[in-house]
XYZ file of C-alpha atoms in Angstrom:
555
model
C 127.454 77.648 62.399
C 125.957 80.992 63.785
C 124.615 84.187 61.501
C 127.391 87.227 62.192
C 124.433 89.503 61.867
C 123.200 87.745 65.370
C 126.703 87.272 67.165
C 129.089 90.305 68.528
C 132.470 90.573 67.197
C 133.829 89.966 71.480
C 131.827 86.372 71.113
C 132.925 85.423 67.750
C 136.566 85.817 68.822
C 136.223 84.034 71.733
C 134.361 81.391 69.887
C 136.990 80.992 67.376
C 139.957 81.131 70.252
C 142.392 78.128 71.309
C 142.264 76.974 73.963
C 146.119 75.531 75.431
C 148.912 75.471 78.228
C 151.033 79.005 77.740
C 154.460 78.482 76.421
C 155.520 81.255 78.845
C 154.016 80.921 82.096
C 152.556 77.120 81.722
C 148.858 78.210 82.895
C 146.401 76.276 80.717
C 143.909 78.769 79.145
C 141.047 79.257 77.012
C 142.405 81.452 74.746
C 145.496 81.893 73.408
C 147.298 84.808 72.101
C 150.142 83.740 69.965
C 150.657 80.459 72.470
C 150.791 82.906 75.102
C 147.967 83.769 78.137
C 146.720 87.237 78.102
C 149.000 88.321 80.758
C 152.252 87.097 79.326
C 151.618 87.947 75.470
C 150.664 91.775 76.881
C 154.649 91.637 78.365
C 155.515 89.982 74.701
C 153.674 92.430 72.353
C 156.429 94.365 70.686
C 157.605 98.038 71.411
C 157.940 100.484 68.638
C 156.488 102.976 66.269
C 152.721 102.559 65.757
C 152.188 102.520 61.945
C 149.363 105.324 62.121
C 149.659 108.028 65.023
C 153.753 107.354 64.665
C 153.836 106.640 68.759
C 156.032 105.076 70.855
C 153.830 102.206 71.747
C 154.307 98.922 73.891
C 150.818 97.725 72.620
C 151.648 96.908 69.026
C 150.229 93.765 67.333
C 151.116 92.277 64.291
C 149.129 94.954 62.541
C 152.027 97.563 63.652
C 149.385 99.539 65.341
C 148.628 100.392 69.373
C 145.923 100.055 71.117
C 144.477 103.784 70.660
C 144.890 103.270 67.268
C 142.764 99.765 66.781
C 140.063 101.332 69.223
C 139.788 104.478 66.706
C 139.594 102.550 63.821
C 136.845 100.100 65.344
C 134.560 103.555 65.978
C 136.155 105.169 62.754
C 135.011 102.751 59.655
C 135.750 105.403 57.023
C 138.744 105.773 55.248
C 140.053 107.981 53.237
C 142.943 111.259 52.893
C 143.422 113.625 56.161
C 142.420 116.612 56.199
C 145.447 117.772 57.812
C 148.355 115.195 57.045
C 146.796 114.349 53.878
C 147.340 110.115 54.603
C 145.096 107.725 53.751
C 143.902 106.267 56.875
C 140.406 105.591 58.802
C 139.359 109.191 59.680
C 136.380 110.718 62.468
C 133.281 112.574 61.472
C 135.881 116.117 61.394
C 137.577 114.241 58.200
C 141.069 113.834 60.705
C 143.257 110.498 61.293
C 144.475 109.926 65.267
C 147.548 112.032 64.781
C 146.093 114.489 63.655
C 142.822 114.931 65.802
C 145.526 113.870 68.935
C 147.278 116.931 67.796
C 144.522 119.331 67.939
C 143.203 117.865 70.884
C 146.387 118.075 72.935
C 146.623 121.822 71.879
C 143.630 122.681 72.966
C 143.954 121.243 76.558
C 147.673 122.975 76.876
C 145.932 126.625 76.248
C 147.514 127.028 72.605
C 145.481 129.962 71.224
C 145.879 128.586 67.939
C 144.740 125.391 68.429
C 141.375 125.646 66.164
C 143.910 125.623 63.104
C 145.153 122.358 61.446
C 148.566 121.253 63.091
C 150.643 121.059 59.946
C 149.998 124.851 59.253
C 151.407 125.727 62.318
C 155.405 124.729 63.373
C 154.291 120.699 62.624
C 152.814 118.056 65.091
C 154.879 116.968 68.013
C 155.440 113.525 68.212
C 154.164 111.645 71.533
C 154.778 108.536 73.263
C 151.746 106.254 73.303
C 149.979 104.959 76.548
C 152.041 107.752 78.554
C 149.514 108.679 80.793
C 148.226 104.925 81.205
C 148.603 102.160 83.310
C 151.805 100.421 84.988
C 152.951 97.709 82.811
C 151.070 93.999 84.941
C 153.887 91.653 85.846
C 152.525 87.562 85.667
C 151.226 86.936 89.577
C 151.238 83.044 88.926
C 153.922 81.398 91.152
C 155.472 78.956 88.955
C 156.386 82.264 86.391
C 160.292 81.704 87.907
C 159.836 78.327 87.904
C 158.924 77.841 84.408
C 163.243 77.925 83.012
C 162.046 81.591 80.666
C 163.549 84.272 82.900
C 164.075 86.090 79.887
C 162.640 89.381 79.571
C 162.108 92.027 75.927
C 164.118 94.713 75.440
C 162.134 97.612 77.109
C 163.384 100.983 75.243
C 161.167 103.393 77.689
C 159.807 102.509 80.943
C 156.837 104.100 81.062
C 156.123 103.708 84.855
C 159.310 105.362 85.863
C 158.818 108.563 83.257
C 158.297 111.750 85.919
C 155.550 113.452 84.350
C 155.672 117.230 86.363
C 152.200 118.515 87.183
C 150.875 120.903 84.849
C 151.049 124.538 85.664
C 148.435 126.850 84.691
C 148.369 129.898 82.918
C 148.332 132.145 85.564
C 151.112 130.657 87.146
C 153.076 130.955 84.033
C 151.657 134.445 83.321
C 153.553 134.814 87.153
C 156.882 133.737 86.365
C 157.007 136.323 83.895
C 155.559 139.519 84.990
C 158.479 140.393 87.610
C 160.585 141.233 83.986
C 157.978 143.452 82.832
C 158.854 147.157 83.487
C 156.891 148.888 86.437
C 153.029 149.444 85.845
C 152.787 147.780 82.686
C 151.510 144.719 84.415
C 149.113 146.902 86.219
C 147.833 148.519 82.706
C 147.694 145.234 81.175
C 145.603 143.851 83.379
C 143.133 146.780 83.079
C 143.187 146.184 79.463
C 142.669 142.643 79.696
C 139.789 143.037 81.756
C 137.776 145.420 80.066
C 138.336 143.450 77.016
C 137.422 139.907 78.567
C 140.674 138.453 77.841
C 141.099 134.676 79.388
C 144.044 133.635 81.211
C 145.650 132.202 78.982
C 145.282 135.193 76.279
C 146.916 137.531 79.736
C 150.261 134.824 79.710
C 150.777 134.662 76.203
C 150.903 138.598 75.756
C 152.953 138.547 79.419
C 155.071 136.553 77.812
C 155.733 138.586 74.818
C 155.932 141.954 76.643
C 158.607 140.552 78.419
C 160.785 139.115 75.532
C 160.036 142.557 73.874
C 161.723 144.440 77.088
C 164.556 141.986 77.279
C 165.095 143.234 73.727
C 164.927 146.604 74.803
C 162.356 148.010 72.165
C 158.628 147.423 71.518
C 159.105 147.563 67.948
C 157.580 144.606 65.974
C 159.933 144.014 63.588
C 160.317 140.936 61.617
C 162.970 139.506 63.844
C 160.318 140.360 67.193
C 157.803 138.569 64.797
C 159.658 135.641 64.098
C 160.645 134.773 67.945
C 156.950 135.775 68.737
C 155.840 133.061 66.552
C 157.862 130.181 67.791
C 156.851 131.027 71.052
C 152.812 130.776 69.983
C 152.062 133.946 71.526
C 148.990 136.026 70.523
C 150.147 138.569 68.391
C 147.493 140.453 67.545
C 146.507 140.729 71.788
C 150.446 142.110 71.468
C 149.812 144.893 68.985
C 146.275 146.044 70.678
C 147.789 146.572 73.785
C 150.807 148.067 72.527
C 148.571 150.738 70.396
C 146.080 151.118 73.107
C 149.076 151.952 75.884
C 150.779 153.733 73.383
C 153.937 152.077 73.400
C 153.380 151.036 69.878
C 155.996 152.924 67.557
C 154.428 154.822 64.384
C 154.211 152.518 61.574
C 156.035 154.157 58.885
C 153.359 155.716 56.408
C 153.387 154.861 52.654
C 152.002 157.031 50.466
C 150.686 154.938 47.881
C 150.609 158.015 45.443
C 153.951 159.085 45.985
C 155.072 155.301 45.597
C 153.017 155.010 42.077
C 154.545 158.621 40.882
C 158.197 156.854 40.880
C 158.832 156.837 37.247
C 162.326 156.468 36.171
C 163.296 157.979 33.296
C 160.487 161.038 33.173
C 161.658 164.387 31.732
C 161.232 167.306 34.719
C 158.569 169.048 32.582
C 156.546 165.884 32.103
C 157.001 165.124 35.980
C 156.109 168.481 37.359
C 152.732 168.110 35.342
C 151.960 164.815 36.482
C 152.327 166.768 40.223
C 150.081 169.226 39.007
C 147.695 166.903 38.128
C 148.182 165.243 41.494
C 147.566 168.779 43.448
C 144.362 168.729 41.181
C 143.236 165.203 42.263
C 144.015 165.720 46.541
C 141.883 168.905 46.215
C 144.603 171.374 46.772
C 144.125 173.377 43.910
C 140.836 174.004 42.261
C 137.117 173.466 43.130
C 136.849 170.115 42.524
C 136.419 167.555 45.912
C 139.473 165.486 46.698
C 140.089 162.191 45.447
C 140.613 159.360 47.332
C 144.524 157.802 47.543
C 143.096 154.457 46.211
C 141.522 156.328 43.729
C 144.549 158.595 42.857
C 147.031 155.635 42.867
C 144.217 153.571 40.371
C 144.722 156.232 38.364
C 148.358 156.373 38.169
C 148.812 152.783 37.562
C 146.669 152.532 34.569
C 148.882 155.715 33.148
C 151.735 154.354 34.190
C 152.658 152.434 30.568
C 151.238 154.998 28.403
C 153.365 157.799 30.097
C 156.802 155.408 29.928
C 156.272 155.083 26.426
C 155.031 158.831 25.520
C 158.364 159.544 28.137
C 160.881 157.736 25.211
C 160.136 160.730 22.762
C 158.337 163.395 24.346
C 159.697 165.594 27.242
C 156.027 167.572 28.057
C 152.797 166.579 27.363
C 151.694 169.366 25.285
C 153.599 167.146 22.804
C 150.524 164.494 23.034
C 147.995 163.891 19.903
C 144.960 162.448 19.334
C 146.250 160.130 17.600
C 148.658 158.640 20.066
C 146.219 158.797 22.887
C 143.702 156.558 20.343
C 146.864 154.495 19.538
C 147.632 153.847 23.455
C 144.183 152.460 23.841
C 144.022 150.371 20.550
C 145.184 147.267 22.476
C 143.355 147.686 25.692
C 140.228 145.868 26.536
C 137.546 145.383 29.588
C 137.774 147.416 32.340
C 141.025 148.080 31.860
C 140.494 150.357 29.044
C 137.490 151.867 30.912
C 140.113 153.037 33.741
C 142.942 154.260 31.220
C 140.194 156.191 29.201
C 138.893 157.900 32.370
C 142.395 158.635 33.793
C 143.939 160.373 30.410
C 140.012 162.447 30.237
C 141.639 163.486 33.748
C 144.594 164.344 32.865
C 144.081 166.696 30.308
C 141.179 168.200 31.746
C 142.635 169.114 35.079
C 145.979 170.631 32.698
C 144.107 172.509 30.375
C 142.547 174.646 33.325
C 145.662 175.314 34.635
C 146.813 176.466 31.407
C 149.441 173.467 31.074
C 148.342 172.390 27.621
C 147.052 174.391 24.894
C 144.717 171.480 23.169
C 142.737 168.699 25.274
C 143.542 165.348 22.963
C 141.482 162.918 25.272
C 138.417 165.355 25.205
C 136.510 163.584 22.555
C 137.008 160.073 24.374
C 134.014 158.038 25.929
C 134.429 155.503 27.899
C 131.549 153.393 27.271
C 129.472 151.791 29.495
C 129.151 147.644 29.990
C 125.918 146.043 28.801
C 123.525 146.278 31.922
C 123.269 142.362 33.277
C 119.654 142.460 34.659
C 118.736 140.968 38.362
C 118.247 137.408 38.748
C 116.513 136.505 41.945
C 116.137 133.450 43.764
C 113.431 130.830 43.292
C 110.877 130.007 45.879
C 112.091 126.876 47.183
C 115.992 128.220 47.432
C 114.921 130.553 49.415
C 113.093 128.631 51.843
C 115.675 126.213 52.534
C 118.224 129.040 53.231
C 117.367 128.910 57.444
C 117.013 124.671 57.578
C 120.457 124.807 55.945
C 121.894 127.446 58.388
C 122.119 126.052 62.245
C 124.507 128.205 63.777
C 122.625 131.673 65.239
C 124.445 134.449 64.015
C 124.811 132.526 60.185
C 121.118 132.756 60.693
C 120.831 136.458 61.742
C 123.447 137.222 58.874
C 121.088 135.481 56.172
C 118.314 137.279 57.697
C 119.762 140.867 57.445
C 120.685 140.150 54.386
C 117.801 138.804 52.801
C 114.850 140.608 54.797
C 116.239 144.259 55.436
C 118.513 143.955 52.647
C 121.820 144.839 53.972
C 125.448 144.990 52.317
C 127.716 143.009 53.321
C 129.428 146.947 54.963
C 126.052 147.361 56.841
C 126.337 144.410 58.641
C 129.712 144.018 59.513
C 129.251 147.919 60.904
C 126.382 146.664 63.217
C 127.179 147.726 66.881
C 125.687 146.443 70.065
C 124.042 150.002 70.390
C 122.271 150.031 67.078
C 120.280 147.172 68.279
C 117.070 147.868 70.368
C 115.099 144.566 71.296
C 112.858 146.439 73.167
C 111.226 148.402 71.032
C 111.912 146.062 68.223
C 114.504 148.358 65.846
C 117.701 148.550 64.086
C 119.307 151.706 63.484
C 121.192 151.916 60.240
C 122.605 154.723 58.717
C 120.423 157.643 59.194
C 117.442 155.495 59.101
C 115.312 153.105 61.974
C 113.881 150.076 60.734
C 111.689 147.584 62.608
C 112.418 144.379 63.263
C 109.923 141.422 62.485
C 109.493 138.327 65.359
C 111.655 135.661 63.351
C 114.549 138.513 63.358
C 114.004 139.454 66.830
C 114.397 135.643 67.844
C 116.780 135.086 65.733
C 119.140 137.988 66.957
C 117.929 137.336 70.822
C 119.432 133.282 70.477
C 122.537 134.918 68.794
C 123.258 137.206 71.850
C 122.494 134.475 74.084
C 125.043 132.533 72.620
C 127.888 135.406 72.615
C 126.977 135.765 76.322
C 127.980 131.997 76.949
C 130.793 131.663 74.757
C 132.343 135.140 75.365
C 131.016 136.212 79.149
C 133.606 139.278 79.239
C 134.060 140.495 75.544
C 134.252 143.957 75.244
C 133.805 144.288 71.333
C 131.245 146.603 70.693
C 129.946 145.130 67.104
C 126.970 142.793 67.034
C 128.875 140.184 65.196
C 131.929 138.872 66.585
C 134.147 135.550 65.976
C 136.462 133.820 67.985
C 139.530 135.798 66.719
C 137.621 139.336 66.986
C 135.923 138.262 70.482
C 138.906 139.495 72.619
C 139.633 142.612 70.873
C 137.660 145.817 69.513
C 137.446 145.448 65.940
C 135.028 143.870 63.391
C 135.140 140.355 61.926
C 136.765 140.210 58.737
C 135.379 139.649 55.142
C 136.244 135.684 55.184
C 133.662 135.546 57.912
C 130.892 135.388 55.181
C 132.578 133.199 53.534
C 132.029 130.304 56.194
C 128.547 131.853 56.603
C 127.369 130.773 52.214
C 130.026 128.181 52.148
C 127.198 125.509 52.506
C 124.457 127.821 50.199
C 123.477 128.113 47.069
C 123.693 131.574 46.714
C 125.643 134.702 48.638
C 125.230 138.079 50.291
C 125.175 139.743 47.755
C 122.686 137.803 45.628
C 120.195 137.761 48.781
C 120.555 141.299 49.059
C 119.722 141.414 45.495
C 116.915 139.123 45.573
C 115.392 141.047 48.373
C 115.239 144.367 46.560
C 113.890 142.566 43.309
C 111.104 140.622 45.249
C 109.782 144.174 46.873
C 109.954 146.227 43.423
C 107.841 143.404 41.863
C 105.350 143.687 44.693
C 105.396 146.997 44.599
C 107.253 148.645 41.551
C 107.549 152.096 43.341
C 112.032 153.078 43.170
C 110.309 156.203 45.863
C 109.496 153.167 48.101
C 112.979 151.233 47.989
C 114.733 154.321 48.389
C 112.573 155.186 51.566
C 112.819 151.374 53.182
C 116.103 150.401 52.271
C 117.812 153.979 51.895
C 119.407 152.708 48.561
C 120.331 155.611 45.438
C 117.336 156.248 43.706
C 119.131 154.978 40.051
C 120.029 151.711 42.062
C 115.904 151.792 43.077
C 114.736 152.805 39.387
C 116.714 149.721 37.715
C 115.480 147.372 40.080
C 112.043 148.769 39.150
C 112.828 148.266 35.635
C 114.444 144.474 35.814
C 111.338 143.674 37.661
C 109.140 144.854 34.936
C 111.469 143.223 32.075
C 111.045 140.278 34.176
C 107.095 140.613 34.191
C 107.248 141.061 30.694
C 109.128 137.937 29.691
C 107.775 135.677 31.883
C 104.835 133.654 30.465
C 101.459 134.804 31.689
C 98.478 132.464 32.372
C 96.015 132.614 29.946
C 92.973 134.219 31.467
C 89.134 134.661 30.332
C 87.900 138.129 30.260
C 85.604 139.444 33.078
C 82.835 140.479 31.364
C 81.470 142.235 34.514
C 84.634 144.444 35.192
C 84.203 145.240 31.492
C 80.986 146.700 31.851
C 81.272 148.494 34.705
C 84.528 150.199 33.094
């Protein structure tokens, strides 16, 4: 009897084989597989659905599964739910079964420019048919196979030998079949776009593609139902709608004004309506001295009035009408923020009516707002923050951490960062209105990050410092869920780097004239970081320490 630790798993199963004449073919053997050789039970195995990637299989063993399958799960020991499909089967180091890591895979080579997301978010997984691209089914070579009396042969449902698989074309050539629809010179301008914005091939056919099913439509206009047939045909639309907007083909987007949309009350009296517009007029800067409000701002505001002016609206037809009392009354039952924003809104209100003379008496004039209890700085401990780069491989997660956490940058700042604030050179970054020099581990950090861009995105024409795969082939920034994969593996976030940064320098340093000058931050921002740094002196417990007699006497 042999130890399994010193035996392989191809031995032991040859060890533990039978050895016998085949009941098919009559050729005596050493091993057996299910009283057939290994030629004739490979002719025997039976044909269906493999139990785990759902293929079409002629492999299958009593196990229900194919031969792909069994060779995955031999390198794949850990089981456990997809990912993607959510079964529980043996699964890869990306956490995917076969199917689903097929899927993907077989995207990828066929140019889908979605193919980085997980199959069953897209349209579903196509089902394949196992073993297509393999090998021609062996027929037995022994001469007494005829003679043995078992001409009979399985049931073969697909043959895979005789399936005509058509060569593949590339994108280009696709791209080609395409562009004769396109209208004259907007293949010419596309290409120009594509190639100043390092677009790949396959990126040119898929927006070929759509241009073309937009002209046989007759209008450029994406509308839901040009959305919808975009879609299914896995087209990049976003390529689509730069193009369109750069060549100006793009129709206006119609504009909503998200003030006008807020000031649709039903059921307002006239007088209380045209007030409301004068207060509106006051807010956009049109009347008065006062600098214009934002729309955010101005719709904010609306939306917190919005229940105290349908209620006032049920038994008063102007605001002059409006108390004290009621205005205390509205926010009796209001908490948090919220009351905050209503308090500051009606304090609005009436101001900007009583200098136009639309109210005789102010009621909201002796209102305060408040202000929420000041949560003091926490920074980060020592060994947190060392372990931020060892847990951060990827380059630009790196330079991110670093921007945040050494020049102390908002989240804003960095996203903002062009290719032409950057000067390795002389060793700066230009932010803002200021110049700030960059130390060696930044420098590095930011020279591997470029060198990376440059390999993975030769052509990109995206003038930010920080790009992604989705904002590679176009002009904008990366989005806000970009950071989100940069601190999904940290303990801690931009924002609380940033913060730590600022706290660490006003404890060195406790000067708010110096943060304001190195980090161009508002000089109240500066002077409470000063003052959490000192609160934090204070509290913490301070070694106890002999006094110097020497200092003492020379004092």
């Amino acid at each position: 009897m042999w130890a399994q630790e010193t035996i392989c798993v191809r031995c032991r199963n040859l060890a533990r084989a039978t050895a016998g004449a085949c009941r098919t073919c009559g050729r005596n053997v050493a091993r057996l597989w299910a009283s057939r050789c290994t030629r004739c039970a490979k002719r025997f195995l039976p044909t269906g659905s493999c139990r785990d990637c759902l293929a079409w299989s002629v492999t299958l063993t009593d196990t229900g599964r194919c031969r792909a399958c069994r060779e995955f799960i031999g390198r794949n020991l850990t089981t456990g739910p997809c990912r993607c499909c959510q079964r529980h089967l043996n699964l890869n180091a990306s956490r995917r079964c076969r199917l689903c890591a097929a899927a993907r895979r077989n995207a990828h080579l066929e140019g889908d420019p979605y193919w980085d997301r997980e199959p069953t978010l897209g349209t579903g997984i196509q089902l394949f048919i196992g073993e297509l691209p393999g090998r021609r089914a062996r027929q037995p070579s022994h001469p007494d196979h005829s003679e043995s009396g078992d001409t009979s042969e399985p049931l073969r449902l697909f043959v895979v030998a005789d399936i005509h698989q058509p060569e593949p074309r590339s994108s280009a050539a696709r791209a080609g079949e395409t562009a004769a629809d396109l209208p004259a010179g907007l293949a010419a301008e596309l290409n120009a776009c594509a190639q100043a914005r390092g677009w790949n091939p396959t990126t040119i056919a898929g927006v070929i593609q759509a241009l073309a099913i937009l002209t046989r439509a007759g209008s450029f206009e994406l509308n839901d139902e040009a959305l919808q047939t975009l879609h299914r045909r896995r087209v990049p639309i976003s390529r689509v709608r730069e193009f369109l907007t750069a060549s100006g083909l793009a129709l206006p987007a119609p504009t909503t004004d998200p003030v006008r949309q807020h000031l649709d009350i039903d059921g307002l009296p006239a007088q209380l309506r045209a007030e409301l517009d004068a207060w509106v007029e006051v807010l956009e800067g049109r009347i008065g001295r006062s600098q214009p409000r934002s729309q955010t701002t101005v719709a904010n505001y609306l939306t917190a009035l919005r229940p105290a002016l349908i209620r006032w609206a049920a038994t008063h037809h102007t605001l002059r009408e409006i108390t004290t009392d009621e205005v205390e009354a509205q926010l009796g039952g209001l908490q948090g923020s919220r009351r905050t924003l209503t308090t500051v809104a009606l304090r609005s209100l009436f101001a900007a009516l009583k200098s136009r003379r639309m109210v005789f008496v102010d009621p909201a004039r002796a209102l305060s707002p408040g202000r929420f209890p000041h949560t003091p700085v926490l920074g980060l401990d020592d060994h947190t923050r060392a372990g931020l780069l060892a847990a951060t491989p990827r380059p630009d997660h790196r330079l991110v951490v670093l921007l945040a956490g050494v020049h102390a940058l908002t989240r804003a700042d960095i996203i903002g960062l062009s290719l032409d604030d950057l000067d390795l050179d002389a060793g700066t970054l230009h932010i803002g209105d200021t110049t700030r020099p960059l130390d060696r581990l930044v420098t590095d950090t930011t020279t591997h990050w470029l060198t990376e861009r440059r390999r993975r995105w030769p052509a990109s024409a995206n003038p930010h410092l920080l790009v992604s795969y989705k904002s590679a082939y176009g002009l904008g920034p990366i989005s806000t869920g970009y950071f989100r994969n940069v601190f999904a593996q940290l303990p801690t976030t931009a924002a609380e780097l940033r913060a730590d940064r600022l706290l660490t320098e006003a404890r060195t340093h406790n000067d708010p004239l110096r943060l304001v000058r190195l980090f161009g931050i508002h000089p109240d921002t500066a002077v409470g970081y000063c003052t959490d740094a000192n609160l934090d002196h204070i509290h913490s417990p301070q070694p106890h320490r002999e006094p110097d007699h020497n200092l003492t006497r020379r004092s």
